[in-house]
């Protein structure tokens, strides 16, 4: 937290959010390449390493930000049973960010907002 600093504009906040999203995406992609390589190595028992498809034993786990069905954000993970690595994940939200931005820029009673 920065003290004695004016709050950022929504445009600056948006730029920072997009930059962070790109950084996280690139980082997770490189991490998943390494994880997938290790998973293939773990299942290599007698199977050619050149095989494009590997049969995995997985489990799925999901969680929400709050208890019950009132949460607006949730995440689901597919977990490899042999290595314990997360093979894939999905973050889901009931919030539509573009809709929220338009709602803030337009008055709800405006005809353009109703479209």
CSV table of C-alpha atoms in Angstrom, one decimal:
chain,number,residue,atom,x,y,z
A,1,UNK,CA,0.0,0.0,0.0
A,2,UNK,CA,1.3,3.4,-1.0
A,3,UNK,CA,0.7,6.3,1.5
A,4,UNK,CA,0.0,9.9,0.4
A,5,UNK,CA,-0.8,8.9,-3.2
A,6,UNK,CA,-3.8,9.9,-5.2
A,7,UNK,CA,-6.0,6.9,-6.3
A,8,UNK,CA,-5.4,5.7,-9.8
A,9,UNK,CA,-7.8,6.5,-12.6
A,10,UNK,CA,-9.9,3.7,-14.0
A,11,UNK,CA,-7.8,3.9,-17.2
A,12,UNK,CA,-4.6,3.4,-15.3
A,13,UNK,CA,-6.2,0.6,-13.2
A,14,UNK,CA,-7.3,-1.1,-16.4
A,15,UNK,CA,-3.8,-0.9,-17.9
A,16,UNK,CA,-2.2,-2.3,-14.8
A,17,UNK,CA,-4.9,-5.1,-14.7
A,18,UNK,CA,-4.2,-6.1,-18.3
A,19,UNK,CA,-0.4,-6.0,-17.7
A,20,UNK,CA,-0.8,-8.3,-14.6
A,21,UNK,CA,-3.1,-10.6,-16.5
A,22,UNK,CA,-0.6,-11.0,-19.3
A,23,UNK,CA,2.2,-11.6,-16.8
A,24,UNK,CA,0.2,-14.2,-14.9
A,25,UNK,CA,-0.8,-15.9,-18.2
A,26,UNK,CA,2.7,-16.1,-19.5
A,27,UNK,CA,4.0,-17.4,-16.2
A,28,UNK,CA,1.3,-20.1,-15.8
A,29,UNK,CA,1.8,-21.2,-19.4
A,30,UNK,CA,5.5,-21.8,-18.9
A,31,UNK,CA,4.8,-23.5,-15.5
A,32,UNK,CA,2.2,-25.8,-17.1
A,33,UNK,CA,4.7,-26.9,-19.8
A,34,UNK,CA,7.1,-28.0,-17.1
A,35,UNK,CA,4.3,-29.7,-15.1
A,36,UNK,CA,3.0,-31.6,-18.1
A,37,UNK,CA,6.5,-32.7,-18.9
A,38,UNK,CA,6.9,-34.1,-15.3
A,39,UNK,CA,3.5,-35.8,-15.5
A,40,UNK,CA,4.4,-37.5,-18.7
A,41,UNK,CA,7.7,-38.6,-17.1
A,42,UNK,CA,5.7,-40.0,-14.1
A,43,UNK,CA,3.4,-42.1,-16.4
A,44,UNK,CA,6.3,-43.2,-18.6
A,45,UNK,CA,6.3,-46.8,-17.3
A,46,UNK,CA,6.8,-48.8,-20.5
A,47,UNK,CA,5.0,-46.2,-22.7
A,48,UNK,CA,6.9,-44.4,-25.4
A,49,UNK,CA,7.6,-40.8,-24.5
A,50,UNK,CA,6.7,-39.8,-28.0
A,51,UNK,CA,3.1,-40.7,-27.4
A,52,UNK,CA,1.0,-37.5,-27.7
A,53,UNK,CA,-1.8,-38.8,-25.5
A,54,UNK,CA,-1.2,-39.9,-21.9
A,55,UNK,CA,-4.0,-41.7,-19.9
A,56,UNK,CA,-4.2,-39.9,-16.5
A,57,UNK,CA,-5.9,-40.7,-13.3
A,58,UNK,CA,-7.3,-37.4,-12.1
A,59,UNK,CA,-9.6,-35.9,-9.5
A,60,UNK,CA,-11.6,-32.6,-9.6
A,61,UNK,CA,-12.0,-30.2,-6.8
A,62,UNK,CA,-13.8,-26.9,-6.8
A,63,UNK,CA,-14.3,-24.1,-4.3
A,64,UNK,CA,-16.0,-20.8,-4.0
A,65,UNK,CA,-15.1,-17.5,-2.3
A,66,UNK,CA,-17.9,-17.8,0.2
A,67,UNK,CA,-20.1,-20.6,1.6
A,68,UNK,CA,-23.3,-21.6,-0.1
A,69,UNK,CA,-24.5,-20.6,-3.5
A,70,UNK,CA,-24.1,-16.9,-2.9
A,71,UNK,CA,-20.4,-16.6,-4.1
A,72,UNK,CA,-19.7,-14.6,-7.2
A,73,UNK,CA,-16.3,-16.2,-7.8
A,74,UNK,CA,-15.3,-19.9,-7.9
A,75,UNK,CA,-12.4,-22.0,-9.1
A,76,UNK,CA,-12.1,-25.6,-10.2
A,77,UNK,CA,-8.9,-27.7,-10.4
A,78,UNK,CA,-8.1,-31.0,-12.2
A,79,UNK,CA,-5.5,-32.7,-10.1
A,80,UNK,CA,-3.3,-35.6,-11.3
A,81,UNK,CA,-3.5,-38.5,-8.8
A,82,UNK,CA,0.1,-39.8,-9.4
A,83,UNK,CA,2.0,-36.6,-9.0
A,84,UNK,CA,-0.4,-34.3,-7.2
A,85,UNK,CA,0.1,-31.5,-9.8
A,86,UNK,CA,-2.8,-29.4,-11.0
A,87,UNK,CA,-3.2,-30.3,-14.6
A,88,UNK,CA,-5.8,-27.6,-15.4
A,89,UNK,CA,-7.9,-25.1,-13.7
A,90,UNK,CA,-10.8,-22.7,-14.4
A,91,UNK,CA,-11.8,-19.5,-12.6
A,92,UNK,CA,-15.4,-18.6,-13.1
A,93,UNK,CA,-17.2,-15.5,-12.1
A,94,UNK,CA,-20.9,-14.4,-12.2
A,95,UNK,CA,-19.6,-10.8,-12.6
A,96,UNK,CA,-19.4,-9.4,-16.2
A,97,UNK,CA,-16.6,-6.8,-16.1
A,98,UNK,CA,-17.5,-5.2,-19.5
A,99,UNK,CA,-21.1,-4.9,-18.3
A,100,UNK,CA,-19.9,-3.2,-15.0
A,101,UNK,CA,-17.8,-0.7,-16.9
A,102,UNK,CA,-20.6,0.2,-19.3
A,103,UNK,CA,-23.0,0.4,-16.3
A,104,UNK,CA,-20.7,2.9,-14.6
A,105,UNK,CA,-20.3,5.0,-17.7
A,106,UNK,CA,-24.0,5.1,-18.7
A,107,UNK,CA,-27.0,5.8,-16.5
A,108,UNK,CA,-29.1,2.6,-16.1
A,109,UNK,CA,-32.1,4.5,-17.3
A,110,UNK,CA,-30.3,5.4,-20.5
A,111,UNK,CA,-31.7,3.7,-23.7
A,112,UNK,CA,-28.1,2.6,-24.7
A,113,UNK,CA,-27.7,0.7,-21.4
A,114,UNK,CA,-30.9,-1.3,-22.0
A,115,UNK,CA,-29.5,-2.7,-25.3
